[in-house]
mmCIF file with all atom_site columns, C-alpha atoms in Angstrom:
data_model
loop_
_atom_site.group_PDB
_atom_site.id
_atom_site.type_symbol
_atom_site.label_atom_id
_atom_site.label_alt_id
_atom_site.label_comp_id
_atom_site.label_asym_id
_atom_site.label_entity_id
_atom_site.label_seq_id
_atom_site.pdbx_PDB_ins_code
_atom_site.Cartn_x
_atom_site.Cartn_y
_atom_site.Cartn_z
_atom_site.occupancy
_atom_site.B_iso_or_equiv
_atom_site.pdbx_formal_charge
_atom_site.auth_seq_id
_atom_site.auth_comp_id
_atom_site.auth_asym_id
_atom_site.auth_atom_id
_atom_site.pdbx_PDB_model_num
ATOM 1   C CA . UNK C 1 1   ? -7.927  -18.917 19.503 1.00 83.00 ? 501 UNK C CA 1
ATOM 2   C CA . UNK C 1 2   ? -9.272  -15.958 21.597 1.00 90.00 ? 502 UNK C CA 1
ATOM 3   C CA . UNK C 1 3   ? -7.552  -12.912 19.452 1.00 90.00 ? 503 UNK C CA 1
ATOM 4   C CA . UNK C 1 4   ? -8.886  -14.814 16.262 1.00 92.00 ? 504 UNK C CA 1
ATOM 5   C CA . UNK C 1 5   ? -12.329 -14.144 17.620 1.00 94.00 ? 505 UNK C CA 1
ATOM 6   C CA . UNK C 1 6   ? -11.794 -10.891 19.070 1.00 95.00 ? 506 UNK C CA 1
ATOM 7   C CA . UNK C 1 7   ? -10.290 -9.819  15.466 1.00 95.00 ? 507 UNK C CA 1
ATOM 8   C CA . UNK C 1 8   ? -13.298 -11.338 13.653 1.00 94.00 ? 508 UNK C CA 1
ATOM 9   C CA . UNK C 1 9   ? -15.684 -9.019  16.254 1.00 97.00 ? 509 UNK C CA 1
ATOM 10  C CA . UNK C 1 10  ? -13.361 -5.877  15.260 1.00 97.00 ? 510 UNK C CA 1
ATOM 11  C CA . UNK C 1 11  ? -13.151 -6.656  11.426 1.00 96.00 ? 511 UNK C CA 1
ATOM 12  C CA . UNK C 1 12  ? -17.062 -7.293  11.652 1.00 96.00 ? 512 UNK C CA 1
ATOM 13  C CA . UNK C 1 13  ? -18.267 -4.586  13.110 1.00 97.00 ? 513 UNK C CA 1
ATOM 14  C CA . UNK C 1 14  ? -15.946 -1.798  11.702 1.00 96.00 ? 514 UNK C CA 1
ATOM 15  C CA . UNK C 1 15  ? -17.666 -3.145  8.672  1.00 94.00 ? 515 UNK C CA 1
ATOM 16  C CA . UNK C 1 16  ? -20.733 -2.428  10.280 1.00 96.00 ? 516 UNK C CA 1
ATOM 17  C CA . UNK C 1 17  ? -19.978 1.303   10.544 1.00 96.00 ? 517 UNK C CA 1
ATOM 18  C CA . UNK C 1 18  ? -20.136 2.232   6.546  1.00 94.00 ? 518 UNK C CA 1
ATOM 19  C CA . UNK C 1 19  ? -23.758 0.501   6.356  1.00 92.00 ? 519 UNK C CA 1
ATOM 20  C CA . UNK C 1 20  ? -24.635 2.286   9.152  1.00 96.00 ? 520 UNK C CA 1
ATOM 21  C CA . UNK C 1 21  ? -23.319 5.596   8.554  1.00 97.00 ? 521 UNK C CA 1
ATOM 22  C CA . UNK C 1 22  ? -21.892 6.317   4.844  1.00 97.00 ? 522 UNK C CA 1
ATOM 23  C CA . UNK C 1 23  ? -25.422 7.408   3.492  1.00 97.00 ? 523 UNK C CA 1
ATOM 24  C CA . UNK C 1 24  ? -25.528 10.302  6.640  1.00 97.00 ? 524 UNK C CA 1
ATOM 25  C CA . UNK C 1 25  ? -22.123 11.027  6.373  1.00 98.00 ? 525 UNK C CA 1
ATOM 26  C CA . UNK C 1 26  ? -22.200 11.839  2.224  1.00 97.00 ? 526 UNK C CA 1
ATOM 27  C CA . UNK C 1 27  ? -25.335 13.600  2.569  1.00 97.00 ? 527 UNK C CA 1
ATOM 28  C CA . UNK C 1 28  ? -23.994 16.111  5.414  1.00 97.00 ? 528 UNK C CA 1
ATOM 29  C CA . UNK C 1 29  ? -20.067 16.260  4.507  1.00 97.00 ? 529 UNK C CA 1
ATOM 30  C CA . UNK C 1 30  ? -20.772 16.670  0.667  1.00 98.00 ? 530 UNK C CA 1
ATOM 31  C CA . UNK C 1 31  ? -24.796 16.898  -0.322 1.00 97.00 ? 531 UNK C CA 1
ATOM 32  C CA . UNK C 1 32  ? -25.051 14.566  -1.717 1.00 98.00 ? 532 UNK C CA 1
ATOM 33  C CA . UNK C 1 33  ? -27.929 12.860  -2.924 1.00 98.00 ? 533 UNK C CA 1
ATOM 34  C CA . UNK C 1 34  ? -29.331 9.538   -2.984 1.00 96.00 ? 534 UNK C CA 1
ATOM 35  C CA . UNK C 1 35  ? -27.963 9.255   -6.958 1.00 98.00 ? 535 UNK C CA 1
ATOM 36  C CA . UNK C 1 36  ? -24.399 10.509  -5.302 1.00 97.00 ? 536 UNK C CA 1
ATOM 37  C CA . UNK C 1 37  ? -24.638 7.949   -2.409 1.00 97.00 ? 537 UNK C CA 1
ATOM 38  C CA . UNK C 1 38  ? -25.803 4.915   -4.609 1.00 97.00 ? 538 UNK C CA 1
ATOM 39  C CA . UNK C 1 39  ? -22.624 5.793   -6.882 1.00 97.00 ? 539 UNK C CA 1
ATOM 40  C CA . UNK C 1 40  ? -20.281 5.661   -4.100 1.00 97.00 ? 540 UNK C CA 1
ATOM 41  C CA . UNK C 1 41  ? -21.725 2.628   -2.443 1.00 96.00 ? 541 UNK C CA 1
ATOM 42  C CA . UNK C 1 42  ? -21.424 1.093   -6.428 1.00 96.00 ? 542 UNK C CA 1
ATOM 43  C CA . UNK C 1 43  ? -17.687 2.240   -6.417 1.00 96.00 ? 543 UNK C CA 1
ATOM 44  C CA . UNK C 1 44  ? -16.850 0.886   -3.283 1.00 94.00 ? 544 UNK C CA 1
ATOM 45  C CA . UNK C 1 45  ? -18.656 -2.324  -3.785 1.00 94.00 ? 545 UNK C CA 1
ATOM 46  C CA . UNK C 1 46  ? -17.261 -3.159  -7.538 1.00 95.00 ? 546 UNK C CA 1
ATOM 47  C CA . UNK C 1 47  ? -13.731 -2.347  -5.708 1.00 94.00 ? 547 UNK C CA 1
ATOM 48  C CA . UNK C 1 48  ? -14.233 -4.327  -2.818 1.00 92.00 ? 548 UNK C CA 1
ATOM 49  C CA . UNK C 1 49  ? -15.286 -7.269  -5.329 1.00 93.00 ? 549 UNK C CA 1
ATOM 50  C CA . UNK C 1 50  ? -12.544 -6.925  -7.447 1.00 94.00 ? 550 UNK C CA 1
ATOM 51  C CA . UNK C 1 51  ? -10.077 -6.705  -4.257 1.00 93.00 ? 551 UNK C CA 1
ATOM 52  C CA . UNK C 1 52  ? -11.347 -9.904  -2.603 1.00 90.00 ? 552 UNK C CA 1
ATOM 53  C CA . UNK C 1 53  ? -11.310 -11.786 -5.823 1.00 92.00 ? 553 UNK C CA 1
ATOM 54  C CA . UNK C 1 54  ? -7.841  -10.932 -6.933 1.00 94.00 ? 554 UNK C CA 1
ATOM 55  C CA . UNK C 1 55  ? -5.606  -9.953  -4.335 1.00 93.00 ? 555 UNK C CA 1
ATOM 56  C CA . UNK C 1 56  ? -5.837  -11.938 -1.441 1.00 92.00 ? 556 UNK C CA 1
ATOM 57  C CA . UNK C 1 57  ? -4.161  -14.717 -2.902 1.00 92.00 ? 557 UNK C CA 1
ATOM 58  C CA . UNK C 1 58  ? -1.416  -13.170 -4.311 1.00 95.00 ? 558 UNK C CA 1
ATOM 59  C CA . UNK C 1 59  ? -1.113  -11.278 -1.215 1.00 94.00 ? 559 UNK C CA 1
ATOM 60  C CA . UNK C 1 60  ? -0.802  -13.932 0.999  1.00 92.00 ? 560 UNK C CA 1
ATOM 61  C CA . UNK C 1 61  ? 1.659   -16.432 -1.108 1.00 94.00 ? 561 UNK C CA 1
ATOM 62  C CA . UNK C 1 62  ? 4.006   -12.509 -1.254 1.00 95.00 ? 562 UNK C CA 1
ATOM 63  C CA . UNK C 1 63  ? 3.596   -11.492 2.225  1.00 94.00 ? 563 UNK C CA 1
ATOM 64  C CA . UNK C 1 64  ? 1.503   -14.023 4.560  1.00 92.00 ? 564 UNK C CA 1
ATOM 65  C CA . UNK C 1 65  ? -1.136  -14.164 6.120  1.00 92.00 ? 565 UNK C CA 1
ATOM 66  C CA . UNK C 1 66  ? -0.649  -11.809 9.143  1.00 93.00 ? 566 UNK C CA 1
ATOM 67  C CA . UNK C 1 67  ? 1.181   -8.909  7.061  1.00 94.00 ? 567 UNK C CA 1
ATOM 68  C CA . UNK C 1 68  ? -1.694  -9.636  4.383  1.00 94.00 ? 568 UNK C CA 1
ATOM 69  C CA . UNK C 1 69  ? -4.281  -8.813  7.341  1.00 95.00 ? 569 UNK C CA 1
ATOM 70  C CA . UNK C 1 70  ? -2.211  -5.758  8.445  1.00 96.00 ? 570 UNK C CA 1
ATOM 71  C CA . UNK C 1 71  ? -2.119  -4.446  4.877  1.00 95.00 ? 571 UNK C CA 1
ATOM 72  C CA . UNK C 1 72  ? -5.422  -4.873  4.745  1.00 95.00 ? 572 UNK C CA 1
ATOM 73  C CA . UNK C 1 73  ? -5.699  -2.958  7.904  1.00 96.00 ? 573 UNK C CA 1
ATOM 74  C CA . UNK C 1 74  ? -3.362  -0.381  6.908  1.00 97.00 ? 574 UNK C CA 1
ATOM 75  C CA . UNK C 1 75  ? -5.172  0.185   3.778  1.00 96.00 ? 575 UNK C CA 1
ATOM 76  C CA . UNK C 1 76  ? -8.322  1.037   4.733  1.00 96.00 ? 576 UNK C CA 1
ATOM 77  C CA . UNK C 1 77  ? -7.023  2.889   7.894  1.00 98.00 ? 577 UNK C CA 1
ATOM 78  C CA . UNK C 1 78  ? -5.632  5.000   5.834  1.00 97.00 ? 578 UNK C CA 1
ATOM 79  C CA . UNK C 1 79  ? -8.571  5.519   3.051  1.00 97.00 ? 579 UNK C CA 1
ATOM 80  C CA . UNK C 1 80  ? -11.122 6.200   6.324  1.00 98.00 ? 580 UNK C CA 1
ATOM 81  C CA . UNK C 1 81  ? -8.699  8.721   7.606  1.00 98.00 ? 581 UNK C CA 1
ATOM 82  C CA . UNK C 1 82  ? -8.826  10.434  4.247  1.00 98.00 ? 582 UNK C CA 1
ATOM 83  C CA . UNK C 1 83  ? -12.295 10.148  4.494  1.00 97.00 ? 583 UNK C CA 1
ATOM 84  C CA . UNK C 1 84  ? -12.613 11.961  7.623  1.00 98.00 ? 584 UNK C CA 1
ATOM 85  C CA . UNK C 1 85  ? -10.442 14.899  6.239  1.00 98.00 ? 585 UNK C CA 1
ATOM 86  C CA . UNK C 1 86  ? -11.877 14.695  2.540  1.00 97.00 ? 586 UNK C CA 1
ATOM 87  C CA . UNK C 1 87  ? -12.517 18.123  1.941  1.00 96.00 ? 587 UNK C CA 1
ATOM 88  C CA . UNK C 1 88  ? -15.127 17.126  -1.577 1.00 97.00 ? 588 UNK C CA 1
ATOM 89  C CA . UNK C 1 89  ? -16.789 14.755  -2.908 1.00 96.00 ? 589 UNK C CA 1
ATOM 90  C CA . UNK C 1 90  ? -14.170 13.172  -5.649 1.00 97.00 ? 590 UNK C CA 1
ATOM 91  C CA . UNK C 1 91  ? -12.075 12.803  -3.270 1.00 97.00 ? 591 UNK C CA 1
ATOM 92  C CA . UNK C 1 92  ? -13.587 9.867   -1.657 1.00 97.00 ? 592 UNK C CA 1
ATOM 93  C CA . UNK C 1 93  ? -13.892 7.951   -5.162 1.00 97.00 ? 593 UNK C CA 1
ATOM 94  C CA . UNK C 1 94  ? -10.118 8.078   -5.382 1.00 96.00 ? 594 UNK C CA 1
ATOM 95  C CA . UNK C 1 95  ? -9.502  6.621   -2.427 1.00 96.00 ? 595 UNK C CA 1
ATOM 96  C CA . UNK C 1 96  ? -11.699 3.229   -3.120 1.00 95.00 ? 596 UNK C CA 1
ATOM 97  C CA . UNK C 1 97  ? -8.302  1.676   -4.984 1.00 93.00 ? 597 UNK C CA 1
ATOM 98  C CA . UNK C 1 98  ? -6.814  2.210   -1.253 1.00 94.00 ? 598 UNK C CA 1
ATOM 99  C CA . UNK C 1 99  ? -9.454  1.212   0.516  1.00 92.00 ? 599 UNK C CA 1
ATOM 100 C CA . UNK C 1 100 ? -10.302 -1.944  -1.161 1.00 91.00 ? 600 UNK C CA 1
ATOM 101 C CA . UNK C 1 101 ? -6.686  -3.051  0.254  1.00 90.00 ? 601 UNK C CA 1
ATOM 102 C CA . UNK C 1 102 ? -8.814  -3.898  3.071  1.00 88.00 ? 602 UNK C CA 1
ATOM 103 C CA . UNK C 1 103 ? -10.597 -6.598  0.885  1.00 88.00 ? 603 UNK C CA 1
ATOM 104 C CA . UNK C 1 104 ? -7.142  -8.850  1.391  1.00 92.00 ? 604 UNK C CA 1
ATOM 105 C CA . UNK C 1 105 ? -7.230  -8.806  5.321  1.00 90.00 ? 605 UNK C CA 1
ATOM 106 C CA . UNK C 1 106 ? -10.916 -10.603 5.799  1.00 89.00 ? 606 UNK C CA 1
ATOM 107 C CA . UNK C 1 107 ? -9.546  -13.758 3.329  1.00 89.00 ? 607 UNK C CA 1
ATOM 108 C CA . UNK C 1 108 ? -6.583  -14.020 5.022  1.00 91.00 ? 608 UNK C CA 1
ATOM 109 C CA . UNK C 1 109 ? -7.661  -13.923 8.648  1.00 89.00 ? 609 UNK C CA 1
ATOM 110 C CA . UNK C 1 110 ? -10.373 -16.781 7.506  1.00 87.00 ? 610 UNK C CA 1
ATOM 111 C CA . UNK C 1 111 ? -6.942  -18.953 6.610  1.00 86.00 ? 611 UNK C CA 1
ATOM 112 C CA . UNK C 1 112 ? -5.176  -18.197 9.496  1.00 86.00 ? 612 UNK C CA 1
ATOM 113 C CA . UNK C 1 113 ? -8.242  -19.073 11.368 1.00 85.00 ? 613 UNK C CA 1
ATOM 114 C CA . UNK C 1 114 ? -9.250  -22.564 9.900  1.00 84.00 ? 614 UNK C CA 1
ATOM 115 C CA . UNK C 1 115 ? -5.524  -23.776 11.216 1.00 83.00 ? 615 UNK C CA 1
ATOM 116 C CA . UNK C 1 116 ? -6.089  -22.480 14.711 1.00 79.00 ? 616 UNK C CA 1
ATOM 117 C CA . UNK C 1 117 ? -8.272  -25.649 15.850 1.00 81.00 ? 617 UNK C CA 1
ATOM 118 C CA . UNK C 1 118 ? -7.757  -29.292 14.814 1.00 82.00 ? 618 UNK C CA 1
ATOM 119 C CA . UNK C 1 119 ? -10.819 -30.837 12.381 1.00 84.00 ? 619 UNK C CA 1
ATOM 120 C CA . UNK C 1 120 ? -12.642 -32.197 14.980 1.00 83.00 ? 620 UNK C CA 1
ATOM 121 C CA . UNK C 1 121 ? -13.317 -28.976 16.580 1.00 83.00 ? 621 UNK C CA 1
ATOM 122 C CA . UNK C 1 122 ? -13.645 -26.777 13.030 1.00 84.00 ? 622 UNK C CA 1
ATOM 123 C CA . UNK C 1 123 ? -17.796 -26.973 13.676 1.00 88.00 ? 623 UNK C CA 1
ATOM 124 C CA . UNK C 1 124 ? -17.765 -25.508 17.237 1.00 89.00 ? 624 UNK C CA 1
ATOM 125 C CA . UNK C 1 125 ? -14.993 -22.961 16.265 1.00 88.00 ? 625 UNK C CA 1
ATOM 126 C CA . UNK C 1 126 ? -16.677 -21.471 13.170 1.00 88.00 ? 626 UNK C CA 1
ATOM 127 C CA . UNK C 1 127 ? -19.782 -21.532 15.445 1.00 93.00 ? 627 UNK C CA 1
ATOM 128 C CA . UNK C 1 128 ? -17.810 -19.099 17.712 1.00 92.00 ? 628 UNK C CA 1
ATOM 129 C CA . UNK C 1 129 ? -17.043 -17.101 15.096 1.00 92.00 ? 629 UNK C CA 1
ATOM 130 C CA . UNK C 1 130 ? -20.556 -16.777 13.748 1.00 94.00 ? 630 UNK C CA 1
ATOM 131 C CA . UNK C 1 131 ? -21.619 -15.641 17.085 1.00 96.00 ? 631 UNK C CA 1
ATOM 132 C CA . UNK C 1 132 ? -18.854 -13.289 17.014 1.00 95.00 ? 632 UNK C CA 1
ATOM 133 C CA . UNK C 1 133 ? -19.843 -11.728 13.423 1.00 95.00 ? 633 UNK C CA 1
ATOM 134 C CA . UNK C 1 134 ? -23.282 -12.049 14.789 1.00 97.00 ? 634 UNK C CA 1
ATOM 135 C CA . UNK C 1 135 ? -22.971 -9.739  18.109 1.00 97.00 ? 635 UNK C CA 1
ATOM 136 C CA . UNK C 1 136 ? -21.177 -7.378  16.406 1.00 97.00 ? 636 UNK C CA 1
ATOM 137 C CA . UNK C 1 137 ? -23.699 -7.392  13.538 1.00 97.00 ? 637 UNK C CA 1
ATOM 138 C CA . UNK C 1 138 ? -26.093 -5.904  16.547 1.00 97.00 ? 638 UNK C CA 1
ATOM 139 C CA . UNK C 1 139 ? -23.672 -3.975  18.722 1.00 98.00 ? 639 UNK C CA 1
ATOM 140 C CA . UNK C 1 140 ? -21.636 -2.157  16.153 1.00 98.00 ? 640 UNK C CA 1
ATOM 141 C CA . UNK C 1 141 ? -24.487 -0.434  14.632 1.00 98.00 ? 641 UNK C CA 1
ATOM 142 C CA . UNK C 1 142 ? -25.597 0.718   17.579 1.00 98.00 ? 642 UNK C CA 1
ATOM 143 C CA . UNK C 1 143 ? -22.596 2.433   19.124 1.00 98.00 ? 643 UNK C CA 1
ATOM 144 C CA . UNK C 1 144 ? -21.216 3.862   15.712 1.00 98.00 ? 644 UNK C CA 1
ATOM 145 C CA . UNK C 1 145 ? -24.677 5.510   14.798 1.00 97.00 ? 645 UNK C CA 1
ATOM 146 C CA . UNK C 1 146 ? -24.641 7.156   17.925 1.00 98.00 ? 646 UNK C CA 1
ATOM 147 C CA . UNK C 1 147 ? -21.112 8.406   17.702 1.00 98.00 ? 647 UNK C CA 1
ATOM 148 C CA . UNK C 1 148 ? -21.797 9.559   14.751 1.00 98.00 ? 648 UNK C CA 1
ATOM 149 C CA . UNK C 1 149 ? -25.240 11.607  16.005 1.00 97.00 ? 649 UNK C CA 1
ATOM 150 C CA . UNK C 1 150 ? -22.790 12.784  18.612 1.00 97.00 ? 650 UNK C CA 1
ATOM 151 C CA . UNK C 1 151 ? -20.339 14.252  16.744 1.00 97.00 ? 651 UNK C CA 1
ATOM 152 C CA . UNK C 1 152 ? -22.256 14.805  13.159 1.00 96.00 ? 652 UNK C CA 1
ATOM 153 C CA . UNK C 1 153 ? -22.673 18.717  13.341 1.00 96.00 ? 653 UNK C CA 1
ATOM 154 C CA . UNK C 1 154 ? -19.485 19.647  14.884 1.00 96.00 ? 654 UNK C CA 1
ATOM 155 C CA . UNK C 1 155 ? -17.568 17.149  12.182 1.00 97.00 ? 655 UNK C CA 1
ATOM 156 C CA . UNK C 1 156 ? -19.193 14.403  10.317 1.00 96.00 ? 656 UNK C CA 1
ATOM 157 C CA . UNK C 1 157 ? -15.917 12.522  9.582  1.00 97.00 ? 657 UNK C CA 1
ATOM 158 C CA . UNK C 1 158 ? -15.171 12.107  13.031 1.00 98.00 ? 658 UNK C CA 1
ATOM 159 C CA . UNK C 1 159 ? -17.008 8.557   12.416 1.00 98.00 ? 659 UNK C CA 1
ATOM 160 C CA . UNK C 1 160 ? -13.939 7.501   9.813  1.00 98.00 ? 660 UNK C CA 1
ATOM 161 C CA . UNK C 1 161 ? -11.285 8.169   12.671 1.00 98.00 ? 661 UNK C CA 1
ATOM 162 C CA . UNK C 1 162 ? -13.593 6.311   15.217 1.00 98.00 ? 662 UNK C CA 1
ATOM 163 C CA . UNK C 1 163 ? -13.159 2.855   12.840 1.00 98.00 ? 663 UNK C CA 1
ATOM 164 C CA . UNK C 1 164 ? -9.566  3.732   12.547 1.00 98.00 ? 664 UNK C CA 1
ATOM 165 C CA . UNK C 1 165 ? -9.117  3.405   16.176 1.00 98.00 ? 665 UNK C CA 1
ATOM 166 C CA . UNK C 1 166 ? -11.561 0.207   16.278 1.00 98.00 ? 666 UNK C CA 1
ATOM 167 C CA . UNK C 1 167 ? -9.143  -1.220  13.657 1.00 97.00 ? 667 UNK C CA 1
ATOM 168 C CA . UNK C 1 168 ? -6.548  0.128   15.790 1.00 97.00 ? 668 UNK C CA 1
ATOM 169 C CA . UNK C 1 169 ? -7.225  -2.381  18.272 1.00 97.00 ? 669 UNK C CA 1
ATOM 170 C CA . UNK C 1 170 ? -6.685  -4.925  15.559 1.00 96.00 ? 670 UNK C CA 1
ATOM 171 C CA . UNK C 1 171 ? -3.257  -4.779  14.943 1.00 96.00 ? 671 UNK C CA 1
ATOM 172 C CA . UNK C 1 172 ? -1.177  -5.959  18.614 1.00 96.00 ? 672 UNK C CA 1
ATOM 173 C CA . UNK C 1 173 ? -3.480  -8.743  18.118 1.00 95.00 ? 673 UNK C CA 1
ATOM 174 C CA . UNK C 1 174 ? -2.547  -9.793  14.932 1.00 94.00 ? 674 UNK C CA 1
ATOM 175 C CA . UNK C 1 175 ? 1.065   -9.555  15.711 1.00 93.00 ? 675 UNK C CA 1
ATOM 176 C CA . UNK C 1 176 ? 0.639   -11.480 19.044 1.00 91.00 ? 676 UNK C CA 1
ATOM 177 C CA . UNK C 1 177 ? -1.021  -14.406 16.158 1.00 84.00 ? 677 UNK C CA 1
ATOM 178 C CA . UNK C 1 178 ? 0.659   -17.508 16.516 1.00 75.00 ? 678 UNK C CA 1
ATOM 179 C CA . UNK C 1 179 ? 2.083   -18.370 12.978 1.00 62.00 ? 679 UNK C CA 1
ATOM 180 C CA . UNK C 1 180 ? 0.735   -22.117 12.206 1.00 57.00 ? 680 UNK C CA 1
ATOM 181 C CA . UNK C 1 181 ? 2.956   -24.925 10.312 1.00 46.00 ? 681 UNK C CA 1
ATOM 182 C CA . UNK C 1 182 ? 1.881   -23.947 7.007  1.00 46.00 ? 682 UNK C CA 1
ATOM 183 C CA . UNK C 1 183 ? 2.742   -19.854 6.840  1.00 46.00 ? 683 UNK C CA 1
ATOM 184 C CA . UNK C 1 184 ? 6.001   -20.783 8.523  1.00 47.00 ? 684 UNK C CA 1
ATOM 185 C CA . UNK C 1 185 ? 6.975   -23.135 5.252  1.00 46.00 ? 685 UNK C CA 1
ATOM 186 C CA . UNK C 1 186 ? 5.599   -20.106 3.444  1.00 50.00 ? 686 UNK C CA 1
ATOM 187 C CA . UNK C 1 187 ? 7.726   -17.554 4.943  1.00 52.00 ? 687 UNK C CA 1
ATOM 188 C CA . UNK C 1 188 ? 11.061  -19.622 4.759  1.00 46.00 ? 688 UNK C CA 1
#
């Protein structure tokens, strides 16, 4: 039950870090103003959308629920990382397809998670993981804007790689997951 907690903490506040930092980081890697920003926020939101309400499904029935989290993981690891590197502006709005992958790994983790405790303790364990969203919600912001004040004028991507090793952190846990009755029968 512990690494499903620890892995909601990581997947919530990495998705603290583009709130916090994707308006400062467009406007000092690229220029770009607030019309530029809004547009790529747009982009990534309509993809996220789309991503969480088509794929994760699919995704799961194909490859499971753990290899659906580490695609998801994979996906926008590797989106972020061309996001650090990402040399012009385009090049981040061709990357959203990529990193909306990431939209499969949240769904499936919530599965896998309702399966880890018996119904009698489902309130008190999705009260642990609210807490757990909920302290990242307020540390995450903190220590990402400050990495990213840190390292901002020598290289403004820096942040990206930062989440990618925050996500890093993600995967031994995932494969350590117990596999429940129900993705078992799924895999066989």
């Amino acid at each position: 039950m512990l690494p499903v907690v620890i892995l909601f903490f990581i997947f919530s506040a990495t998705g603290e870090a583009y709130g916090t930092c994707w308006a400062l980081w467009g406007s000092d890697a690229f220029h770009w103003n607030g019309l530029s920003i809004g547009l790529s926020l747009g982009a990534f939101g309509i993809c996220q959308t789309l991503a969480q309400a088509l794929l994760p499904g699919p995704a799961v029935k194909l490859l499971g629920e753990r290899a659906a989290i580490l695609v998801g993981v994979a996906g926008v690891s590797l989106a972020l990382t061309v996001m650090a590197f990402a040399g012009q502006g385009w090049m981040i709005f061709a990357i959203m397809p990529v990193f909306a992958l990431g939209g499969i790994g949240v769904p499936a983790l919530q599965s896998l998670a309702t399966r880890q405790v018996d119904e009698n303790s489902q309130g008190q364990f999705q009260g642990v993981l609210a807490s757990a969203v909920s302290l990242a919600s307020i540390v995450a912001p903190l220590a990402f804007s400050s990495l990213y004040f840190l390292t901002r004028q020598q290289w403004p991507g820096a942040i990206w790689l930062s989440v990618v090793a925050v996500y890093g952190l993600a995967v031994p846990l995932v494969l350590g997951l117990r596999l429940k009755t129900a993705e078992r029968a799924a895999m066989s």
